[in-house]
Short mmCIF file of C-alpha atoms in Angstrom, two decimals:
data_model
loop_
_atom_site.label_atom_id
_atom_site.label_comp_id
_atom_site.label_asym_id
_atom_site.label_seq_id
_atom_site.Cartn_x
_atom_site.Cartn_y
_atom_site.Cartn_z
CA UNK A 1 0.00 0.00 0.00
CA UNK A 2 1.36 3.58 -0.80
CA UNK A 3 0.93 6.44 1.55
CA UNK A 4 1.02 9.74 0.12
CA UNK A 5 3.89 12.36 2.24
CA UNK A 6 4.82 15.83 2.05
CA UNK A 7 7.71 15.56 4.78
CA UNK A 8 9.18 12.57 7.51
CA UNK A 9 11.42 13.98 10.31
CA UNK A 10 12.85 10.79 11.49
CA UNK A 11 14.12 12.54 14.69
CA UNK A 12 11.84 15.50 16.33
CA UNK A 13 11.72 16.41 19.99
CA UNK A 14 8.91 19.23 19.63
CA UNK A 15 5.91 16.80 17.36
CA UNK A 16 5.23 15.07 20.85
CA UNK A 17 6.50 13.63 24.18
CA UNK A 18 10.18 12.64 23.84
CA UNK A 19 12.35 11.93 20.49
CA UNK A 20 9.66 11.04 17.85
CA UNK A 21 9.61 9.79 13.89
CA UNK A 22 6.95 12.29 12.63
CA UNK A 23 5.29 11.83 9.34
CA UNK A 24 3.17 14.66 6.99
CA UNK A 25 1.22 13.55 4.97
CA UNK A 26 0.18 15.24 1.99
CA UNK A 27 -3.32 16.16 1.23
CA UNK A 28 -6.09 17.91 3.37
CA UNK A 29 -9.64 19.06 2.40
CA UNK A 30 -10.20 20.89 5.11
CA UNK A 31 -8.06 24.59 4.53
CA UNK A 32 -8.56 25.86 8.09
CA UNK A 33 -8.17 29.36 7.73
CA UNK A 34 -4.82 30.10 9.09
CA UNK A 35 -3.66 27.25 8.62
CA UNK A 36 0.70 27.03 8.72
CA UNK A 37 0.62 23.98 6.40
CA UNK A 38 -1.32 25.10 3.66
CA UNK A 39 1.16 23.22 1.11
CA UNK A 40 0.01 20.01 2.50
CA UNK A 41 -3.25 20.64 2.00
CA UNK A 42 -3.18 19.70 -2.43
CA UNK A 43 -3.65 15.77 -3.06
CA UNK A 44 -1.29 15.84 -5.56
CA UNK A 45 2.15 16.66 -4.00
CA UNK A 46 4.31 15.57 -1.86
CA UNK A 47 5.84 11.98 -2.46
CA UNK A 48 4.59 8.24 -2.54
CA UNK A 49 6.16 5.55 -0.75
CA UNK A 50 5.29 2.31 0.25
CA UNK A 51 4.07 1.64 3.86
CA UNK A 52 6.36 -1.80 3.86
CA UNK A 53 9.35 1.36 3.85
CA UNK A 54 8.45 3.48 6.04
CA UNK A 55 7.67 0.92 8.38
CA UNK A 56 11.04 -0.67 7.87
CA UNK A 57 12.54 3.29 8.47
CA UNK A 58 10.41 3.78 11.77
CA UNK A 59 12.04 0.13 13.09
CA UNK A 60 15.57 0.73 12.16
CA UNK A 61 15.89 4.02 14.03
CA UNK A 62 17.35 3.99 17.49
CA UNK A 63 16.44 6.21 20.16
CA UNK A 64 12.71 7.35 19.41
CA UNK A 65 9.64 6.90 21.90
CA UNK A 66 7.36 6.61 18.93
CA UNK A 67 5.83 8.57 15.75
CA UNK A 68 3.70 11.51 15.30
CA UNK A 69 1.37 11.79 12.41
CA UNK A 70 -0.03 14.59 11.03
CA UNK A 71 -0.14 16.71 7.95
CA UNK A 72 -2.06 17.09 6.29
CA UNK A 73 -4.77 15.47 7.10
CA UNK A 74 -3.82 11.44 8.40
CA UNK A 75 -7.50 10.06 8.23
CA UNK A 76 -7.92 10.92 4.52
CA UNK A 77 -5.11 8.14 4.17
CA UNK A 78 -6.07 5.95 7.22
CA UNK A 79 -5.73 2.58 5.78
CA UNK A 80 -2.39 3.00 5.12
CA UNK A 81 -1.37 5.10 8.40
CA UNK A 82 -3.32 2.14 10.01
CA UNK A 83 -0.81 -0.25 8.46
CA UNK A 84 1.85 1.84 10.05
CA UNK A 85 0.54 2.33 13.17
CA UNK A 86 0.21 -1.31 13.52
CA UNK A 87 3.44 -2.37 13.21
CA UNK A 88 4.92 0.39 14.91
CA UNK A 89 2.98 -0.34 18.32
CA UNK A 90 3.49 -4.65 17.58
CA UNK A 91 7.14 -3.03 17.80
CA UNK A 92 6.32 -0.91 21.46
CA UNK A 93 6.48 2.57 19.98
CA UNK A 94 3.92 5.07 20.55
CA UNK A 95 1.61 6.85 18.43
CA UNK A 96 0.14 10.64 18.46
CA UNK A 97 -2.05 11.66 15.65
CA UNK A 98 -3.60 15.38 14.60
CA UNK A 99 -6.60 15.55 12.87
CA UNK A 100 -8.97 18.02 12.25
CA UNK A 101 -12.06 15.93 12.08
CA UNK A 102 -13.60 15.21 15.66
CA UNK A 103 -12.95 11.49 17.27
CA UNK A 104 -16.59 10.17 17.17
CA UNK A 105 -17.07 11.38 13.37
CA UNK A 106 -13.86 9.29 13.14
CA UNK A 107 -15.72 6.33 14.65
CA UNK A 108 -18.83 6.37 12.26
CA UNK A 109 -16.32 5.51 9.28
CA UNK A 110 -14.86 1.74 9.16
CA UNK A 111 -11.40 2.67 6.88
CA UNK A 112 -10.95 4.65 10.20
CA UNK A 113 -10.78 1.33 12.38
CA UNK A 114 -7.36 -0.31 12.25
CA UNK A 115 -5.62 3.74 12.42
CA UNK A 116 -7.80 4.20 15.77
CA UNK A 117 -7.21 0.94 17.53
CA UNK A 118 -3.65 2.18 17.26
CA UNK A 119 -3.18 5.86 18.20
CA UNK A 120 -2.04 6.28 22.38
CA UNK A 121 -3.00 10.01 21.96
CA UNK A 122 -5.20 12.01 19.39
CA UNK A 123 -5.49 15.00 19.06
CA UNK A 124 -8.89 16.08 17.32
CA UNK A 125 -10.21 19.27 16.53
CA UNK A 126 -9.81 21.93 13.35
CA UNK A 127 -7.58 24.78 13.83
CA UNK A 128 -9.54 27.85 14.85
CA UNK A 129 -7.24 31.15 14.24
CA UNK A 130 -9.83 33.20 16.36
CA UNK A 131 -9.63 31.31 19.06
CA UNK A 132 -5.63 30.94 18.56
CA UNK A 133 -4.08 29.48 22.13
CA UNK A 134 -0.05 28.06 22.48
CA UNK A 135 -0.55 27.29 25.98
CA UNK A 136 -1.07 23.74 25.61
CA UNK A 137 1.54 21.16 24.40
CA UNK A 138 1.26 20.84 20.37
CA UNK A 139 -2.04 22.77 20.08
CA UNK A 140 -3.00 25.88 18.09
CA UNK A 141 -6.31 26.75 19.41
CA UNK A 142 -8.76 25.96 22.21
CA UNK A 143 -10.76 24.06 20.71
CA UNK A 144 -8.40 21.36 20.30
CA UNK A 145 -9.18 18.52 22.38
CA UNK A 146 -6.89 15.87 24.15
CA UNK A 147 -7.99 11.98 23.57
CA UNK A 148 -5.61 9.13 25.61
CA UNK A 149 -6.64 6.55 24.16
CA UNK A 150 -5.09 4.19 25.98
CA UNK A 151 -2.77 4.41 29.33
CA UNK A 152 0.92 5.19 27.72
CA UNK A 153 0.60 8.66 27.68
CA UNK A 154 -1.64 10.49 30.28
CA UNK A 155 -2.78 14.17 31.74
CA UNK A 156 1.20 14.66 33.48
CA UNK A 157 2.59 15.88 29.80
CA UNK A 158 0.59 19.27 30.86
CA UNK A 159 3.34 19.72 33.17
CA UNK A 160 6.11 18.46 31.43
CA UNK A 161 5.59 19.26 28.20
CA UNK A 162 5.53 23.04 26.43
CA UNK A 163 5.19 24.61 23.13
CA UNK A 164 8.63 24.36 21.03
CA UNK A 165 10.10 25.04 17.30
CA UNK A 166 13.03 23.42 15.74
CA UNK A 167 14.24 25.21 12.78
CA UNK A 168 16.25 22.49 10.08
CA UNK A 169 18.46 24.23 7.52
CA UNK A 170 19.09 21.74 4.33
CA UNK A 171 22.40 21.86 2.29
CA UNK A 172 20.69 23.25 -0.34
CA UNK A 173 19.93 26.15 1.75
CA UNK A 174 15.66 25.09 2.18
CA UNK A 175 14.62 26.00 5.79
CA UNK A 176 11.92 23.94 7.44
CA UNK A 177 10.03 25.17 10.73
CA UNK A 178 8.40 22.40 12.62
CA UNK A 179 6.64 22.28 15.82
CA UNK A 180 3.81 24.69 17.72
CA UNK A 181 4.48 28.69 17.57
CA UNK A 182 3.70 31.60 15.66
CA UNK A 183 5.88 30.83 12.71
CA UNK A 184 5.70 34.16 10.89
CA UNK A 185 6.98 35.79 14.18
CA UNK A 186 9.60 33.51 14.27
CA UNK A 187 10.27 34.17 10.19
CA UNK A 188 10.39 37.34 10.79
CA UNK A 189 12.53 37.70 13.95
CA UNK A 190 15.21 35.85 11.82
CA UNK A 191 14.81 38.10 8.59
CA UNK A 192 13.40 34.79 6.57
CA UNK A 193 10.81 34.87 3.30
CA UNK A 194 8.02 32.62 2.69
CA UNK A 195 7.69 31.23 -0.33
CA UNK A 196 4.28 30.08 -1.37
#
């Protein structure tokens, strides 16, 4: 099966509790306004690989407490994330997934199944620019909503946990921001340009 990606960061320490493997995927139909990855949001970008791969990436790193996915939207490709998601937690990793939809929406569809029964944390919720909040670990806005979904991760990362960036500068000179802040502050503050 082939999941669709705009961007894997096989070593993150601000997409979730500890050192993670996080995964964008590419393609999003919801366009919340605001939105700081609007060039995940086209279907048609980003890159194809095959789940067997990035499965096989995700086991032979050292040193990670689990993956984060998000994007992107991660239940427009479900069955495949579910593939993932899967293996990683047969292998004792955890799992934190962002999505915009709300968790019993999620429930009412079945591709959504296999992906659910494997998530520790989600993180549900569209991002709301008017009701824009960075006091919570890895949220945007207040509506966001916290779901432990099972007992590995639990209410303590309130106090342990806070709102980070990590800016990655390429050889080639691309700059990529990742993690939960006001990025255009940050773009600014550092005399960077956006290119759309």
């Amino acid at each position: 099966m082939k999941l669709r990606v705009f961007k894997i960061l096989k070593h993150t320490k601000v997409e979730g509790p500890e050192s993670r493997y996080s995964i964008w995927v590419q393609g999003c139909s919801r366009h919340c306004k605001g939105c700081q990855a609007v060039h995940t949001w086209s279907h048609s970008g980003g890159q194809l690989y095959e789940t067997s791969d990035i499965i096989k990436d995700i086991l032979n790193q050292k040193d990670i407490e689990g993956i984060t996915l998000l994007g992107g939207e991660p239940f427009e490709q479900a069955e495949a994330l579910g593939e993932i998601t899967e293996a990683t937690k047969k292998a004792g990793l955890g799992v934190l997934c962002f999505t915009g939809n709300l968790i019993e929406n999620l429930h009412k569809d079945k591709k959504n199944k296999k992906l659910l029964a494997n998530i520790d944390l989600l993180i549900d919720g569209d991002f709301q620019i008017e009701n824009l909040d960075y006091s919570r670990p890895w949220c945007g806005s207040s509506n966001q909503k916290y779901h432990f979904l099972t007992t590995r991760y639990d209410e303590t990362i309130f106090q342990k946990y806070k709102n980070k960036v990590e800016v990655n500068i390429y050889p080639n000179g691309t700059v990529f921001i990742n993690g939960m802040g006001d990025f255009d502050d940050i773009m600014q503050k550092v005399d960077l340009v956006k290119i759309k």
